[in-house]
Each structure stands twice: as C-alpha cells, then as structure tokens.
Amino acid sequence: MRVLVTGGAGFIGSHVVKALAERGHEPVVFDLRAAGDDVRDRDAVGRALSGVDAVCHQAAMVGLGNGVLDAAEYVSRNDLGTAVLLASMAETGVRRLVLAGSMVVYGEGRYECRDHGVVRPGPRAVRDLDAGRFDPLCPRCGRVLCPGLVGEDAPADPRNVYAATKLAQEHLAAAWARSTAGAAVSLRYHNVYGPRMPRDTPYAGVASFFRSALARGEAPRVFEDGRQRRDFVHVRDVAAANVAALEADAPPGVLTVYNTGSGVPHTVGAMARELAAAYGGPEPVVTGEYRLGDVRHITADSSRLRAELGWKAEVGFEEGMREFARSALRDENPEGFTPR
C-alpha cells in the first residue's frame, strides 16, 4: 500500500513511516519541516495524493501552547489543514484515512462518586486550585471522586483550544467519510513519549519538559501535587497502532474511534521520578503550580483497539522510560511549528 504520511518527518510521523516500511508498505512523507510541504496548500496536497492508496494524517500543532492567544494558529494548522486534505482526497479518490486523534477531546476522565455513581464534574474552580485542592468534586455532594478508565463512547468535553481543534478534525473526517463512502479511523492518542520527541517548547508534552530539564542538569518541575493520572504510551506502539488501523477493513461511510494508550495508568509524579532515576539526574520537585487548561485525571480503556485490530502496547513503562532517558530530543523547527 502506498501511504501518504502528513507530518511524516515529525515525532510520531517519522516512527509511522518506519513502521510502514518495515511492514512492506510504501510511505510518502509530506511535511512542513522536511520539504516545506504545508497541508493547507491544496495544490501541493493534490500532487502528493497522486497514486496514493491511503492517508495517515499526523501533521498538527500540538499541546496547550499559550491558551487562546494561539487559537487562530491552532485552527488554521489543525482544522483548515485537515479540511484541505479531505477535500483533496475527495477529488482524487483516496478513500482510506487514519487520523491522529487525541484523548484531550474527553476533557476530564471518568469519575465515580461512592453515593451517586458515575458523574461528570465541571471545570475545576480557581479557588480550589489556589488552595491546593486539585481533585474534581462530585457536582451533587461535593465529595472527592474516584477516577476510572474512559471509553470511546464517553461524551466529548474539550477544555482548551487544542482539544477543540482535535474534536473538529474528527467531525470533519466523519463528514468526509459519509459523503465519499470513505473509511476513516481516529486513534485517540494518550500521552505519547519516546525517541525524537520535540525538546522543551510551549507545545511539548510533559515528558519532553522533564527530559529537557534533566538534560540541563535541572530537577523536573511537577505541577499540582504530582498525583494526576495519565497513560504514557510509547511512540513505537502508537506507530504500530497506525499500521494496524491502515491494514484493517474499516467500515465505509463512518468514522471509527479507538483509544490508543498502554492501558496502565501512572501518575505524572511517578513518571518524573522514573525518568529522573533512569537519567541519573536530580529528583523532581513538586511545585503546586497549575494550568487552567489542564485536566486532573485522564486515562483510557484501549480494549476496543486490542479486540478489533489485534494491537497491544509492547513497550513497558520502565523499559520505555529508560530508553527515553538516553534518547536525543529534536529541535523545534524555524517556524515554531512542532509536527506530530
């Protein structure tokens, strides 16, 4: 299969390209960093789609950035870019798409109250965060909630600009699938880490921030109390999930969504300690700081991906962190755009 990989020179995209080649496919890299190929350029995208069987759409502006100040750029890079790509696919007859989705579309994770069952807490109050009360409370009784795993059928609740653009990408992909009878899959990535991750930028993930700090001889700074839960999934496992989705017989005319995580939650503090120990650097410092756009706990149930596509995460947490501690990070590109 000849597969166009947008963002194919970026962090995740470069691993997808390698995984496709190892499976005997022909990946075609389309990337702003490598050749100035902008997914918003309809002529360039149309040329790139010539002779292509499928598209793996990884190009995106990622992370929280600078809040709403970056809104126009996020929408342009992520949503306009996706719209241009999908329109060109409709014109050229390419009918298979795998989209790099994100768990951020869920907002907060799944929570249960011991008295009221499954509940959906609202945004955390600034007064609580300032007082160091980080865990969401039951909207009915005010008790601290117990976090659980989020399934793909959970309602979307994007809580920052980046999350809103990722949900819009899925809506666009679903509309494309309906109108063209195309097969579309969105892999909702959890916290991806591993070799070639972008170094410390406003758009990098928390693992990159910690690794960059250690490289400077500084202690990783852990926000809140360090007990916020995430699912850290290795980039090679994410690349393998993309290959599995491309090779699967996805149903035409609909968007199929899969959570893509390791299935083993860890706290951010535990990740920082594991990484610092593997690097041999200073112990992390828990600062109590917070960002309003952050959620407290978000971990996925990835059983659907395992059951339907036969995929499972192969890189264990400790093994992955040891490798990541030794791996080089990549520099931000000159335009300040961090490809996925």
CSV table of C-alpha atoms in Angstrom, one decimal:
chain,number,residue,atom,x,y,z
A,1,MET,CA,0.0,0.0,0.0
A,2,ARG,CA,1.3,3.5,-0.9
A,3,VAL,CA,0.5,5.7,2.1
A,4,LEU,CA,0.8,9.5,2.3
A,5,VAL,CA,2.0,10.4,5.9
A,6,THR,CA,1.4,14.1,6.6
A,7,GLY,CA,3.8,15.2,9.3
A,8,GLY,CA,6.0,12.3,8.3
A,9,ALA,CA,9.2,13.9,9.4
A,10,GLY,CA,7.9,14.8,12.9
A,11,PHE,CA,8.0,12.9,16.2
A,12,ILE,CA,5.2,10.4,15.7
A,13,GLY,CA,5.1,10.6,11.9
A,14,SER,CA,8.7,9.5,11.5
A,15,HIS,CA,8.0,6.4,13.5
A,16,VAL,CA,4.9,5.7,11.5
A,17,VAL,CA,7.0,6.0,8.3
A,18,LYS,CA,9.5,3.5,9.7
A,19,ALA,CA,6.8,1.1,10.8
A,20,LEU,CA,5.0,1.2,7.4
A,21,ALA,CA,8.3,0.5,5.6
A,22,GLU,CA,9.0,-2.5,7.9
A,23,ARG,CA,5.6,-3.9,7.0
A,24,GLY,CA,6.4,-3.7,3.3
A,25,HIS,CA,4.3,-0.6,2.5
A,26,GLU,CA,5.5,2.5,0.6
A,27,PRO,CA,5.3,5.6,2.9
A,28,VAL,CA,5.3,9.0,1.2
A,29,VAL,CA,6.4,11.8,3.5
A,30,PHE,CA,4.6,15.1,3.3
A,31,ASP,CA,6.0,17.5,5.9
A,32,LEU,CA,6.5,21.2,6.6
A,33,ARG,CA,9.8,20.5,8.3
A,34,ALA,CA,11.3,18.3,5.6
A,35,ALA,CA,10.3,20.0,2.4
A,36,GLY,CA,8.1,23.0,3.2
A,37,ASP,CA,5.0,21.0,2.4
A,38,ASP,CA,2.1,22.7,4.0
A,39,VAL,CA,-1.1,20.6,4.4
A,40,ARG,CA,-3.1,23.8,3.9
A,41,ASP,CA,-1.7,24.2,0.3
A,42,ARG,CA,-4.4,22.4,-1.8
A,43,ASP,CA,-2.2,22.2,-4.9
A,44,ALA,CA,0.7,20.6,-3.0
A,45,VAL,CA,-1.6,18.2,-1.3
A,46,GLY,CA,-3.3,17.3,-4.6
A,47,ARG,CA,0.1,16.5,-6.1
A,48,ALA,CA,1.2,14.4,-3.1
A,49,LEU,CA,-2.0,12.3,-3.3
A,50,SER,CA,-1.2,11.1,-6.8
A,51,GLY,CA,-1.0,7.3,-6.8
A,52,VAL,CA,-1.7,7.1,-3.1
A,53,ASP,CA,-3.9,4.3,-1.5
A,54,ALA,CA,-4.4,5.8,1.9
A,55,VAL,CA,-3.5,8.8,4.1
A,56,CYS,CA,-2.1,8.8,7.6
A,57,HIS,CA,-2.7,12.3,8.9
A,58,GLN,CA,-0.2,13.1,11.6
A,59,ALA,CA,0.6,16.8,10.9
A,60,ALA,CA,-0.7,19.0,13.7
A,61,MET,CA,0.1,21.8,16.0
A,62,VAL,CA,0.1,20.1,19.4
A,63,GLY,CA,0.0,20.8,23.1
A,64,LEU,CA,-1.6,23.6,25.2
A,65,GLY,CA,0.6,26.4,23.8
A,66,ASN,CA,-0.3,29.8,25.0
A,67,GLY,CA,-4.1,29.4,25.5
A,68,VAL,CA,-6.5,31.4,23.4
A,69,LEU,CA,-3.7,33.6,22.1
A,70,ASP,CA,-2.8,30.7,19.8
A,71,ALA,CA,-6.4,29.9,18.8
A,72,ALA,CA,-6.2,31.2,15.2
A,73,GLU,CA,-3.0,29.3,14.5
A,74,TYR,CA,-4.3,26.1,16.0
A,75,VAL,CA,-7.5,26.3,14.0
A,76,SER,CA,-5.5,27.1,10.8
A,77,ARG,CA,-2.9,24.3,11.2
A,78,ASN,CA,-5.3,21.6,12.5
A,79,ASP,CA,-8.8,22.3,11.2
A,80,LEU,CA,-8.2,24.2,8.0
A,81,GLY,CA,-5.3,21.9,7.1
A,82,THR,CA,-7.5,18.8,7.7
A,83,ALA,CA,-10.3,20.3,5.6
A,84,VAL,CA,-7.9,21.0,2.7
A,85,LEU,CA,-6.6,17.5,2.9
A,86,LEU,CA,-10.0,15.9,3.0
A,87,ALA,CA,-11.3,17.9,0.1
A,88,SER,CA,-8.3,16.9,-2.0
A,89,MET,CA,-8.8,13.2,-1.0
A,90,ALA,CA,-12.4,13.5,-2.2
A,91,GLU,CA,-11.3,15.0,-5.5
A,92,THR,CA,-8.5,12.4,-6.1
A,93,GLY,CA,-10.5,9.3,-5.0
A,94,VAL,CA,-8.4,8.4,-2.0
A,95,ARG,CA,-10.8,6.6,0.4
A,96,ARG,CA,-8.8,5.4,3.4
A,97,LEU,CA,-7.8,7.7,6.2
A,98,VAL,CA,-6.2,7.2,9.6
A,99,LEU,CA,-6.3,10.4,11.7
A,100,ALA,CA,-4.1,11.2,14.7
A,101,GLY,CA,-6.7,11.9,17.3
A,102,SER,CA,-6.3,12.8,20.9
A,103,MET,CA,-7.6,11.9,24.3
A,104,VAL,CA,-7.9,15.6,25.1
A,105,VAL,CA,-11.4,15.6,23.4
A,106,TYR,CA,-12.8,14.0,26.5
A,107,GLY,CA,-11.8,16.8,28.9
A,108,GLU,CA,-11.8,15.3,32.4
A,109,GLY,CA,-11.7,11.5,32.7
A,110,ARG,CA,-14.3,9.1,34.0
A,111,TYR,CA,-15.3,9.6,37.7
A,112,GLU,CA,-17.4,7.8,40.2
A,113,CYS,CA,-18.9,9.1,43.4
A,114,ARG,CA,-19.5,6.5,46.1
A,115,ASP,CA,-23.0,7.7,46.6
A,116,HIS,CA,-24.0,9.0,43.2
A,117,GLY,CA,-22.3,6.6,40.8
A,118,VAL,CA,-20.7,7.9,37.5
A,119,VAL,CA,-20.8,11.7,37.4
A,120,ARG,CA,-19.3,14.4,35.2
A,121,PRO,CA,-17.5,17.1,37.2
A,122,GLY,CA,-17.4,20.6,35.8
A,123,PRO,CA,-14.2,22.6,35.3
A,124,ARG,CA,-12.1,22.9,38.4
A,125,ALA,CA,-12.5,26.2,40.3
A,126,VAL,CA,-9.6,28.6,40.6
A,127,ARG,CA,-10.2,29.0,44.3
A,128,ASP,CA,-9.8,25.2,44.8
A,129,LEU,CA,-6.6,25.1,42.6
A,130,ASP,CA,-5.1,28.0,44.5
A,131,ALA,CA,-5.8,26.2,47.8
A,132,GLY,CA,-4.1,23.0,46.5
A,133,ARG,CA,-7.4,21.1,46.1
A,134,PHE,CA,-6.8,19.5,42.7
A,135,ASP,CA,-9.2,16.6,42.5
A,136,PRO,CA,-12.6,17.2,41.0
A,137,LEU,CA,-15.6,17.1,43.3
A,138,CYS,CA,-18.9,15.4,42.9
A,139,PRO,CA,-21.3,18.1,41.5
A,140,ARG,CA,-24.1,16.7,43.7
A,141,CYS,CA,-22.5,16.1,47.1
A,142,GLY,CA,-19.1,17.8,46.9
A,143,ARG,CA,-17.1,14.7,47.8
A,144,VAL,CA,-13.8,13.8,46.1
A,145,LEU,CA,-14.3,11.4,43.2
A,146,CYS,CA,-12.6,8.1,42.2
A,147,PRO,CA,-11.1,8.2,38.7
A,148,GLY,CA,-11.5,5.4,36.2
A,149,LEU,CA,-10.9,4.5,32.6
A,150,VAL,CA,-12.6,6.4,29.7
A,151,GLY,CA,-14.3,4.5,26.9
A,152,GLU,CA,-14.8,5.7,23.4
A,153,ASP,CA,-18.5,6.3,23.9
A,154,ALA,CA,-17.8,8.9,26.6
A,155,PRO,CA,-19.2,12.4,25.8
A,156,ALA,CA,-16.6,14.9,24.3
A,157,ASP,CA,-15.8,17.9,26.5
A,158,PRO,CA,-12.8,19.7,25.1
A,159,ARG,CA,-11.4,22.2,27.6
A,160,ASN,CA,-8.8,24.1,25.7
A,161,VAL,CA,-8.2,25.4,22.2
A,162,TYR,CA,-6.1,22.4,21.1
A,163,ALA,CA,-8.7,19.9,22.3
A,164,ALA,CA,-11.4,21.8,20.4
A,165,THR,CA,-9.4,21.6,17.2
A,166,LYS,CA,-8.8,17.9,17.6
A,167,LEU,CA,-12.6,17.3,18.1
A,168,ALA,CA,-13.3,19.4,15.0
A,169,GLN,CA,-10.8,17.2,13.0
A,170,GLU,CA,-12.9,14.2,13.9
A,171,HIS,CA,-16.1,15.9,12.8
A,172,LEU,CA,-14.5,16.8,9.5
A,173,ALA,CA,-13.3,13.2,9.0
A,174,ALA,CA,-16.7,11.8,9.8
A,175,ALA,CA,-18.3,14.2,7.3
A,176,TRP,CA,-15.8,13.2,4.6
A,177,ALA,CA,-16.4,9.5,5.3
A,178,ARG,CA,-20.2,10.0,4.9
A,179,SER,CA,-20.0,12.0,1.7
A,180,THR,CA,-17.4,9.8,0.0
A,181,ALA,CA,-18.1,6.3,1.5
A,182,GLY,CA,-14.5,6.5,2.7
A,183,ALA,CA,-13.1,4.6,5.6
A,184,ALA,CA,-11.9,6.8,8.4
A,185,VAL,CA,-10.3,5.8,11.7
A,186,SER,CA,-9.3,8.2,14.5
A,187,LEU,CA,-6.7,7.0,17.0
A,188,ARG,CA,-7.1,9.0,20.2
A,189,TYR,CA,-3.6,9.1,21.4
A,190,HIS,CA,-2.8,9.3,25.1
A,191,ASN,CA,0.5,10.7,26.4
A,192,VAL,CA,3.0,9.7,23.7
A,193,TYR,CA,6.7,9.7,24.5
A,194,GLY,CA,9.9,8.3,23.1
A,195,PRO,CA,12.9,8.9,20.9
A,196,ARG,CA,12.8,12.1,18.7
A,197,MET,CA,10.3,13.8,20.9
A,198,PRO,CA,10.5,17.7,20.5
A,199,ARG,CA,12.6,19.3,23.1
A,200,ASP,CA,11.2,21.9,25.6
A,201,THR,CA,8.8,24.2,23.7
A,202,PRO,CA,5.5,25.8,24.6
A,203,TYR,CA,3.9,22.9,22.6
A,204,ALA,CA,5.8,19.9,24.0
A,205,GLY,CA,4.3,17.3,26.3
A,206,VAL,CA,5.2,16.9,29.9
A,207,ALA,CA,7.6,14.0,29.3
A,208,SER,CA,9.6,16.3,27.0
A,209,PHE,CA,9.6,19.1,29.6
A,210,PHE,CA,11.0,16.7,32.2
A,211,ARG,CA,13.6,15.2,29.9
A,212,SER,CA,14.8,18.7,28.7
A,213,ALA,CA,15.1,19.8,32.3
A,214,LEU,CA,17.3,16.8,33.2
A,215,ALA,CA,19.5,17.5,30.1
A,216,ARG,CA,20.1,21.0,31.6
A,217,GLY,CA,21.0,19.5,34.9
A,218,GLU,CA,17.8,20.8,36.5
A,219,ALA,CA,15.1,19.0,38.5
A,220,PRO,CA,11.9,18.3,36.7
A,221,ARG,CA,9.2,20.6,37.9
A,222,VAL,CA,6.0,18.7,38.6
A,223,PHE,CA,2.8,20.7,38.7
A,224,GLU,CA,-0.1,20.3,41.1
A,225,ASP,CA,0.7,17.5,43.6
A,226,GLY,CA,2.1,15.1,41.1
A,227,ARG,CA,-0.7,12.6,41.6
A,228,GLN,CA,-2.6,13.4,38.4
A,229,ARG,CA,-3.0,10.3,36.4
A,230,ARG,CA,-2.1,9.8,32.7
A,231,ASP,CA,-1.5,6.9,30.3
A,232,PHE,CA,2.0,7.1,28.9
A,233,VAL,CA,2.3,5.2,25.7
A,234,HIS,CA,5.5,4.6,23.7
A,235,VAL,CA,5.8,6.1,20.3
A,236,ARG,CA,6.6,2.8,18.6
A,237,ASP,CA,3.4,1.3,20.0
A,238,VAL,CA,1.5,4.3,18.6
A,239,ALA,CA,3.2,3.8,15.2
A,240,ALA,CA,2.2,0.1,15.3
A,241,ALA,CA,-1.4,1.1,16.0
A,242,ASN,CA,-1.4,3.3,12.9
A,243,VAL,CA,-0.2,0.5,10.8
A,244,ALA,CA,-2.8,-1.8,12.2
A,245,ALA,CA,-5.6,0.7,11.5
A,246,LEU,CA,-4.4,1.2,7.9
A,247,GLU,CA,-4.3,-2.5,7.3
A,248,ALA,CA,-7.7,-3.2,8.9
A,249,ASP,CA,-11.0,-3.4,7.0
A,250,ALA,CA,-12.6,-0.3,8.5
A,251,PRO,CA,-16.3,0.2,7.6
A,252,PRO,CA,-17.0,2.7,4.9
A,253,GLY,CA,-19.0,5.8,5.4
A,254,VAL,CA,-18.3,6.3,9.1
A,255,LEU,CA,-15.5,7.4,11.5
A,256,THR,CA,-14.3,4.6,13.8
A,257,VAL,CA,-12.7,5.8,17.0
A,258,TYR,CA,-10.1,3.9,19.1
A,259,ASN,CA,-8.5,4.9,22.3
A,260,THR,CA,-4.7,4.4,21.9
A,261,GLY,CA,-3.0,4.0,25.3
A,262,SER,CA,-0.9,1.5,27.1
A,263,GLY,CA,-3.8,0.5,29.4
A,264,VAL,CA,-1.6,1.1,32.5
A,265,PRO,CA,-2.1,4.4,34.2
A,266,HIS,CA,0.7,6.2,36.1
A,267,THR,CA,0.9,9.5,37.9
A,268,VAL,CA,2.8,12.4,36.5
A,269,GLY,CA,5.0,12.4,39.6
A,270,ALA,CA,5.8,8.7,39.2
A,271,MET,CA,6.8,9.3,35.5
A,272,ALA,CA,9.1,12.2,36.6
A,273,ARG,CA,10.7,10.0,39.2
A,274,GLU,CA,11.2,7.1,36.9
A,275,LEU,CA,12.7,9.3,34.2
A,276,ALA,CA,15.0,11.1,36.6
A,277,ALA,CA,16.3,7.9,38.1
A,278,ALA,CA,16.9,6.4,34.6
A,279,TYR,CA,18.7,9.6,33.5
A,280,GLY,CA,20.7,9.9,36.8
A,281,GLY,CA,19.6,13.5,37.3
A,282,PRO,CA,18.1,15.4,40.3
A,283,GLU,CA,14.9,14.3,42.0
A,284,PRO,CA,11.7,16.0,40.7
A,285,VAL,CA,10.3,19.0,42.6
A,286,VAL,CA,6.5,19.1,43.1
A,287,THR,CA,5.6,22.8,42.8
A,288,GLY,CA,1.9,23.1,43.4
A,289,GLU,CA,1.6,25.2,40.2
A,290,TYR,CA,-1.3,24.5,37.8
A,291,ARG,CA,-2.5,25.5,34.4
A,292,LEU,CA,-6.2,26.2,33.9
A,293,GLY,CA,-6.4,24.2,30.7
A,294,ASP,CA,-5.2,21.0,32.3
A,295,VAL,CA,-7.4,18.2,33.4
A,296,ARG,CA,-6.8,16.2,36.6
A,297,HIS,CA,-7.1,12.5,35.5
A,298,ILE,CA,-7.5,11.1,32.0
A,299,THR,CA,-6.7,7.5,31.3
A,300,ALA,CA,-8.2,5.3,28.6
A,301,ASP,CA,-9.8,2.0,28.1
A,302,SER,CA,-8.0,0.8,25.0
A,303,SER,CA,-9.6,-2.7,24.9
A,304,ARG,CA,-11.6,-2.0,21.8
A,305,LEU,CA,-8.4,-1.4,19.8
A,306,ARG,CA,-6.9,-4.6,21.2
A,307,ALA,CA,-10.1,-6.6,20.4
A,308,GLU,CA,-10.9,-5.3,17.0
A,309,LEU,CA,-7.4,-4.7,15.5
A,310,GLY,CA,-5.3,-7.1,17.5
A,311,TRP,CA,-3.0,-4.3,18.7
A,312,LYS,CA,-1.4,-4.1,22.1
A,313,ALA,CA,1.2,-2.0,23.7
A,314,GLU,CA,4.6,-3.8,23.7
A,315,VAL,CA,6.9,-1.3,25.4
A,316,GLY,CA,6.6,-1.4,29.2
A,317,PHE,CA,6.7,1.8,31.3
A,318,GLU,CA,10.1,1.2,33.0
A,319,GLU,CA,11.7,0.0,29.8
A,320,GLY,CA,10.3,2.9,27.8
A,321,MET,CA,11.5,5.5,30.3
A,322,ARG,CA,15.0,4.0,30.4
A,323,GLU,CA,15.2,4.3,26.6
A,324,PHE,CA,13.7,7.8,26.6
A,325,ALA,CA,16.3,8.9,29.2
A,326,ARG,CA,19.1,8.0,26.8
A,327,SER,CA,17.4,9.3,23.6
A,328,ALA,CA,18.2,12.6,21.9
A,329,LEU,CA,15.4,15.1,21.6
A,330,ARG,CA,14.8,17.1,18.4
A,331,ASP,CA,14.8,20.8,18.0
A,332,GLU,CA,11.8,22.9,17.2
A,333,ASN,CA,11.6,23.9,13.5
A,334,PRO,CA,12.3,27.5,12.4
A,335,GLU,CA,8.6,28.5,12.2
A,336,GLY,CA,7.9,27.3,15.7
A,337,PHE,CA,5.6,24.6,14.4
A,338,THR,CA,6.0,21.3,16.1
A,339,PRO,CA,4.9,18.5,13.8
A,340,ARG,CA,3.4,15.5,15.5
